[in-house]
PDB file of C-alpha atoms in Angstrom:
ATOM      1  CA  UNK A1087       0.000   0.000   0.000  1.00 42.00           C
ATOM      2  CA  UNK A1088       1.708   3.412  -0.349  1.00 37.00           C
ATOM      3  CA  UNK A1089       1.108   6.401   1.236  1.00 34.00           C
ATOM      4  CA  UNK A1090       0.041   9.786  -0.124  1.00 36.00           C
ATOM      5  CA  UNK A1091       2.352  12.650   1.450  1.00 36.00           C
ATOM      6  CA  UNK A1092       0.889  15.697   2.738  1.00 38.00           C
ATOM      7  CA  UNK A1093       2.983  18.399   3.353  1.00 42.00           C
ATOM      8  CA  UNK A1094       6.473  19.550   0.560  1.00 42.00           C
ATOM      9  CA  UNK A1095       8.307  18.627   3.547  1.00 43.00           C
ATOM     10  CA  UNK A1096       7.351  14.839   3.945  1.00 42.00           C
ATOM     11  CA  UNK A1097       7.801  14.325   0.357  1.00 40.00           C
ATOM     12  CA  UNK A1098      11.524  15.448   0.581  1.00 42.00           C
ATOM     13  CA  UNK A1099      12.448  13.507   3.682  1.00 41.00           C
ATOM     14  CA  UNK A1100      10.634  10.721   1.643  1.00 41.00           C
ATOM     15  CA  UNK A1101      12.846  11.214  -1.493  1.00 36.00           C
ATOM     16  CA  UNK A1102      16.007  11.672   0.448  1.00 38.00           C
ATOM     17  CA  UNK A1103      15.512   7.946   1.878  1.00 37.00           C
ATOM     18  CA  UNK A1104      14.631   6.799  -1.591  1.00 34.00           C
ATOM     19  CA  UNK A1105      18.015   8.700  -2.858  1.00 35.00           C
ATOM     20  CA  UNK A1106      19.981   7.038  -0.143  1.00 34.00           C
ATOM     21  CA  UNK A1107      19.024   3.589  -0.335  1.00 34.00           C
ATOM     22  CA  UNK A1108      19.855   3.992  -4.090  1.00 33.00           C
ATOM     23  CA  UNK A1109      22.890   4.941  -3.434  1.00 35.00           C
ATOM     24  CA  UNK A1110      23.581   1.840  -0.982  1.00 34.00           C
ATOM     25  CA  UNK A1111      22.126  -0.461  -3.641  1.00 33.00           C
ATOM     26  CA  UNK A1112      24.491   0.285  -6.424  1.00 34.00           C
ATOM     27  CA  UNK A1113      28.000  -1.159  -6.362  1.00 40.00           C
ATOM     28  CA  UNK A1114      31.390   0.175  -6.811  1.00 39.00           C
ATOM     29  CA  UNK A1115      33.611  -0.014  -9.009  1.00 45.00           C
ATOM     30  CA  UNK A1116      36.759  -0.966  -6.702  1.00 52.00           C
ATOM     31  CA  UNK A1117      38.304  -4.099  -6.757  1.00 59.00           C
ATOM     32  CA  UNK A1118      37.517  -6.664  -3.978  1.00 66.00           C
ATOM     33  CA  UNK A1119      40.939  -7.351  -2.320  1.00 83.00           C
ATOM     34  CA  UNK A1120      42.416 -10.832  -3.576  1.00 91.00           C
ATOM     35  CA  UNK A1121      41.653 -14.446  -2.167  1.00 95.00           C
ATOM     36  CA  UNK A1122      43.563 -17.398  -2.054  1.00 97.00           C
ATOM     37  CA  UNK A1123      42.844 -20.634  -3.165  1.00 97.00           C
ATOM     38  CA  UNK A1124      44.136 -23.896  -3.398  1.00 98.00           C
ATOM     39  CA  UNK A1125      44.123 -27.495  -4.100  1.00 98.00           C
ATOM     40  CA  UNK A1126      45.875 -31.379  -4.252  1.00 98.00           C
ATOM     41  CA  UNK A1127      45.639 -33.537  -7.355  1.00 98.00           C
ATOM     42  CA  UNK A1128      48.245 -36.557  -7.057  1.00 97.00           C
ATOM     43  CA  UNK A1129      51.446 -35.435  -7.479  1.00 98.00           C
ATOM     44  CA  UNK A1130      50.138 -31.683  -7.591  1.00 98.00           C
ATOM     45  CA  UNK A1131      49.744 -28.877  -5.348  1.00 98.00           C
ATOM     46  CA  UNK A1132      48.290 -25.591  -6.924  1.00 98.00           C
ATOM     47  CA  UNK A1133      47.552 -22.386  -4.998  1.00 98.00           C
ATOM     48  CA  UNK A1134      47.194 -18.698  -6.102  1.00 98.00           C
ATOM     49  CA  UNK A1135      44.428 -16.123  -5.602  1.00 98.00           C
ATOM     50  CA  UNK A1136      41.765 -14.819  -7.503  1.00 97.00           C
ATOM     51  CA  UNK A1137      40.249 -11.318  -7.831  1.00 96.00           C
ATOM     52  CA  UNK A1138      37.172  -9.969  -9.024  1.00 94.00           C
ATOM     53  CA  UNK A1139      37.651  -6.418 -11.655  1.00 94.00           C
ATOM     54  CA  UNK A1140      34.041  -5.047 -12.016  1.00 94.00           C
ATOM     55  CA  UNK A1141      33.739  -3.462 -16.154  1.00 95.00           C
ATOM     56  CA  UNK A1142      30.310  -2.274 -17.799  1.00 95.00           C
ATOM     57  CA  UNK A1143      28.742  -5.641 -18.596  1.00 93.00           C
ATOM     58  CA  UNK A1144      29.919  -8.351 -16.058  1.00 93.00           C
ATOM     59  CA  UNK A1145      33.483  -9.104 -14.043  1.00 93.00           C
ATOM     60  CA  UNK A1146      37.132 -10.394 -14.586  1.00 94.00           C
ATOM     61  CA  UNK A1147      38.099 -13.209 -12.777  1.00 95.00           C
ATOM     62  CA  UNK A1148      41.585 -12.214 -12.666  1.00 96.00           C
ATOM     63  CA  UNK A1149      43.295 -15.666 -11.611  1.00 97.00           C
ATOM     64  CA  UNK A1150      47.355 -16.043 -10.903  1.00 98.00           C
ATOM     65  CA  UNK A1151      48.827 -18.357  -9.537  1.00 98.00           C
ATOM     66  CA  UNK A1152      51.462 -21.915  -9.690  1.00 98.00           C
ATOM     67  CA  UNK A1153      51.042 -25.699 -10.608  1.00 98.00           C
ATOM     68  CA  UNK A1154      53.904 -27.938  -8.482  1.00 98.00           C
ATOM     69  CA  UNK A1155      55.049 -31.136  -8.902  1.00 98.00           C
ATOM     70  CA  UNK A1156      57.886 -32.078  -6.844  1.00 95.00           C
ATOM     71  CA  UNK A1157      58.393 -35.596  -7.850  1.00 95.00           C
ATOM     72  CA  UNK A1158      56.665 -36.515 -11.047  1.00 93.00           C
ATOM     73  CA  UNK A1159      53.922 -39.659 -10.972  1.00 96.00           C
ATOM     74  CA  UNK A1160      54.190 -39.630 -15.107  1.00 96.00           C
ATOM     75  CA  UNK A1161      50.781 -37.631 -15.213  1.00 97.00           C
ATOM     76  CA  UNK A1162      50.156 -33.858 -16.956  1.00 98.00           C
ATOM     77  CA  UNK A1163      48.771 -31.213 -14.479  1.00 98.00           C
ATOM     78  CA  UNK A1164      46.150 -28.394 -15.351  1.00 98.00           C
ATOM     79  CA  UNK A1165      43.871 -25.785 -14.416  1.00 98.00           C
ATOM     80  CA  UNK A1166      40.307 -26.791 -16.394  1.00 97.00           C
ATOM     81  CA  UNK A1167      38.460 -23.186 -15.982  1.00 96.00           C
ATOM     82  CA  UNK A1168      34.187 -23.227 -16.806  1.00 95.00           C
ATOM     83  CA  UNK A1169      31.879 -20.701 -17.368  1.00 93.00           C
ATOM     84  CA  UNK A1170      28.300 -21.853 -17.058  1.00 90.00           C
ATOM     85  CA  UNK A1171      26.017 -20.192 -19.653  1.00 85.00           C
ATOM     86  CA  UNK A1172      21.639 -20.582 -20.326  1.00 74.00           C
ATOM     87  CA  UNK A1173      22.578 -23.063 -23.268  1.00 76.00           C
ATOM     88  CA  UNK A1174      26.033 -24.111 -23.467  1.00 83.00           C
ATOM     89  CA  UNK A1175      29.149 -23.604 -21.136  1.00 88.00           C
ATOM     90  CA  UNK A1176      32.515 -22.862 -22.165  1.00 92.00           C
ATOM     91  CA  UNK A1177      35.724 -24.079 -20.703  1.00 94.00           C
ATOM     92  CA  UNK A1178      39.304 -23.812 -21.494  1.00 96.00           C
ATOM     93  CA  UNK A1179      42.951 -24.861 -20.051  1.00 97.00           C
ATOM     94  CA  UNK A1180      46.413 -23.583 -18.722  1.00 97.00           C
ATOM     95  CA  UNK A1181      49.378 -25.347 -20.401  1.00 97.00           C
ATOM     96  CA  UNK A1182      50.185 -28.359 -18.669  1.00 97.00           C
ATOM     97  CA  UNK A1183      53.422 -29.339 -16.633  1.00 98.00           C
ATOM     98  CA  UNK A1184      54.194 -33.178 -17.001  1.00 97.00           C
ATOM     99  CA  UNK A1185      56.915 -33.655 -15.409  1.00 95.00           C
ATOM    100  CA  UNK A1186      58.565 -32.005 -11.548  1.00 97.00           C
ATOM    101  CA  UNK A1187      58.430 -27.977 -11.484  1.00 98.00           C
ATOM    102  CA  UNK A1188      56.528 -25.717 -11.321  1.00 98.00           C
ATOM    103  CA  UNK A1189      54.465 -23.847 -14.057  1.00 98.00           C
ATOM    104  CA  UNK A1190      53.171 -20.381 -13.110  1.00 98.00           C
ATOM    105  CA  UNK A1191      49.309 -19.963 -14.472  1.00 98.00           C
ATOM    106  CA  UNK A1192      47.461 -16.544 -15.103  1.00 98.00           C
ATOM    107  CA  UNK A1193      43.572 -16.334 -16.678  1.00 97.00           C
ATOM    108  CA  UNK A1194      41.444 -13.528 -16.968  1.00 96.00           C
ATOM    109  CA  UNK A1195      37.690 -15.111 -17.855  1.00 95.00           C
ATOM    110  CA  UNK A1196      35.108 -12.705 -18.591  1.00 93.00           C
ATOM    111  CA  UNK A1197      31.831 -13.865 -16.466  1.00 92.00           C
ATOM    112  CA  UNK A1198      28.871 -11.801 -18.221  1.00 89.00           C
ATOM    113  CA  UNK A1199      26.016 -10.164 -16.330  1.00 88.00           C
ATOM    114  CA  UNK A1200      24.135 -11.922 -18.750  1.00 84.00           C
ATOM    115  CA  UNK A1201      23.483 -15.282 -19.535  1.00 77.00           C
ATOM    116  CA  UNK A1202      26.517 -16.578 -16.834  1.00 77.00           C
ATOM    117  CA  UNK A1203      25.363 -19.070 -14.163  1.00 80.00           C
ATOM    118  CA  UNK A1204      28.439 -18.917 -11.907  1.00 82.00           C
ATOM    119  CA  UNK A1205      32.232 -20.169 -12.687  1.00 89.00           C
ATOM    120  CA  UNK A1206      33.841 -22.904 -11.354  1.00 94.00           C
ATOM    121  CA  UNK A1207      38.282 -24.134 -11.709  1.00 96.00           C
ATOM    122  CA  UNK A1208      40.009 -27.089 -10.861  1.00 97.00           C
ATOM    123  CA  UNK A1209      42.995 -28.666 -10.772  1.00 98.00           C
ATOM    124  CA  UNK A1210      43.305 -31.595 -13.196  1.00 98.00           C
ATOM    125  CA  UNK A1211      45.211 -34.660 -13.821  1.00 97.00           C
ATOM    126  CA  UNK A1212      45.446 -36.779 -17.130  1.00 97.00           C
ATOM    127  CA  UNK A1213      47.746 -39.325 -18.724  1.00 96.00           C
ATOM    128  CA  UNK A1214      49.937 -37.866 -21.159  1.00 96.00           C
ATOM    129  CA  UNK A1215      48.799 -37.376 -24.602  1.00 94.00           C
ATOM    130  CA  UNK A1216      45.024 -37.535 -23.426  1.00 93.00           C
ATOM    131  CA  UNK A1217      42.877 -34.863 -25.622  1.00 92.00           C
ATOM    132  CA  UNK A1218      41.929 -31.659 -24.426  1.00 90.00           C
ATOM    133  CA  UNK A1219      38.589 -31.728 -23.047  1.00 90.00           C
ATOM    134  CA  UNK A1220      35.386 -30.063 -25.292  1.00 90.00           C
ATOM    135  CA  UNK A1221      35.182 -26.327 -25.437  1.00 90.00           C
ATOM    136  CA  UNK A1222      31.581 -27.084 -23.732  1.00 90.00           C
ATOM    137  CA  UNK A1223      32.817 -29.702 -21.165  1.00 91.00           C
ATOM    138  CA  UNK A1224      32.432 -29.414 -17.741  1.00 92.00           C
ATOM    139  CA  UNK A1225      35.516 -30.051 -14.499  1.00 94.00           C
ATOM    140  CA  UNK A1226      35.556 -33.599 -15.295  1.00 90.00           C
ATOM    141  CA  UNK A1227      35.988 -36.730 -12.673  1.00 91.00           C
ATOM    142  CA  UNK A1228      39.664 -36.097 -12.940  1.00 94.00           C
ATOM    143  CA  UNK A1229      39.627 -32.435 -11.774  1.00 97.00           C
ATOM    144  CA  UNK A1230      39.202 -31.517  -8.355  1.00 96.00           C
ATOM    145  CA  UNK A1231      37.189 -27.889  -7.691  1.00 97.00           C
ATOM    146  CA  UNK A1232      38.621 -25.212  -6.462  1.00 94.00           C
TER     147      UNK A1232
END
């Protein structure tokens, strides 16, 4: 039900409390300060932090970070990153590192306002010479989620 105001004076307190919850409601711009993450895979130990970079449209997931392998179990190492979209997902991988080291990994997804349910990374192990997965393909049962 709303009310009818009677008085000049009512209506401006009225629209200065309508002004100021818009105000709370709309978000910055600045940049969420970075959080870690990590994970275990076999051999493989992955950790590195992820930040959020608001732009007209949607967000950056702005992920850095390392892949180690200190003593090599003859598997390949990954990060599998996936957007969920309304009809089909998209997905794509950092290089691999199949043997001990330590590879250094960077991504920047863009995750839409529109049409993006979400994202989801994982660290993933696969034989050597095993495909890529499908542009459209999910973490698999070898990744685990970050």
């Amino acid at each position: 039900m709303s009310r009818v105001w009677s008085s000049g004076r009512a209506a401006a307190a009225g629209l200065t409390v309508l002004v100021s919850a818009a105000a709370v409601a709309v978000s910055s711009p600045a940049q969420a300060a970075p959080a870690t993450w990590s994970a275990a895979n076999g051999a493989a130990t992955a950790t590195g932090t992820i930040e959020y970079r608001g732009v007209p449209g949607g967000r950056y997931a702005d992920i850095v970070g390392a892949i180690s392998v200190g003593k090599s179990d003859g598997q390949c190492y990954y990060l599998r990153y996936y957007i969920p979209a309304d009809l089909l997902g998209r997905g794509f991988n950092s290089a691999r590192l199949c043997d001990e080291g330590v590879l250094p990994v960077e991504a920047h997804p863009f995750l839409s306002l529109f049409g993006t349910f979400g994202f989801r990374f994982g660290l993933c192990r696969v034989a050597p010479g095993t495909a890529d997965e499908s542009l459209f393909a999910d973490l698999g049962a070898h990744c685990v989620k970050i």
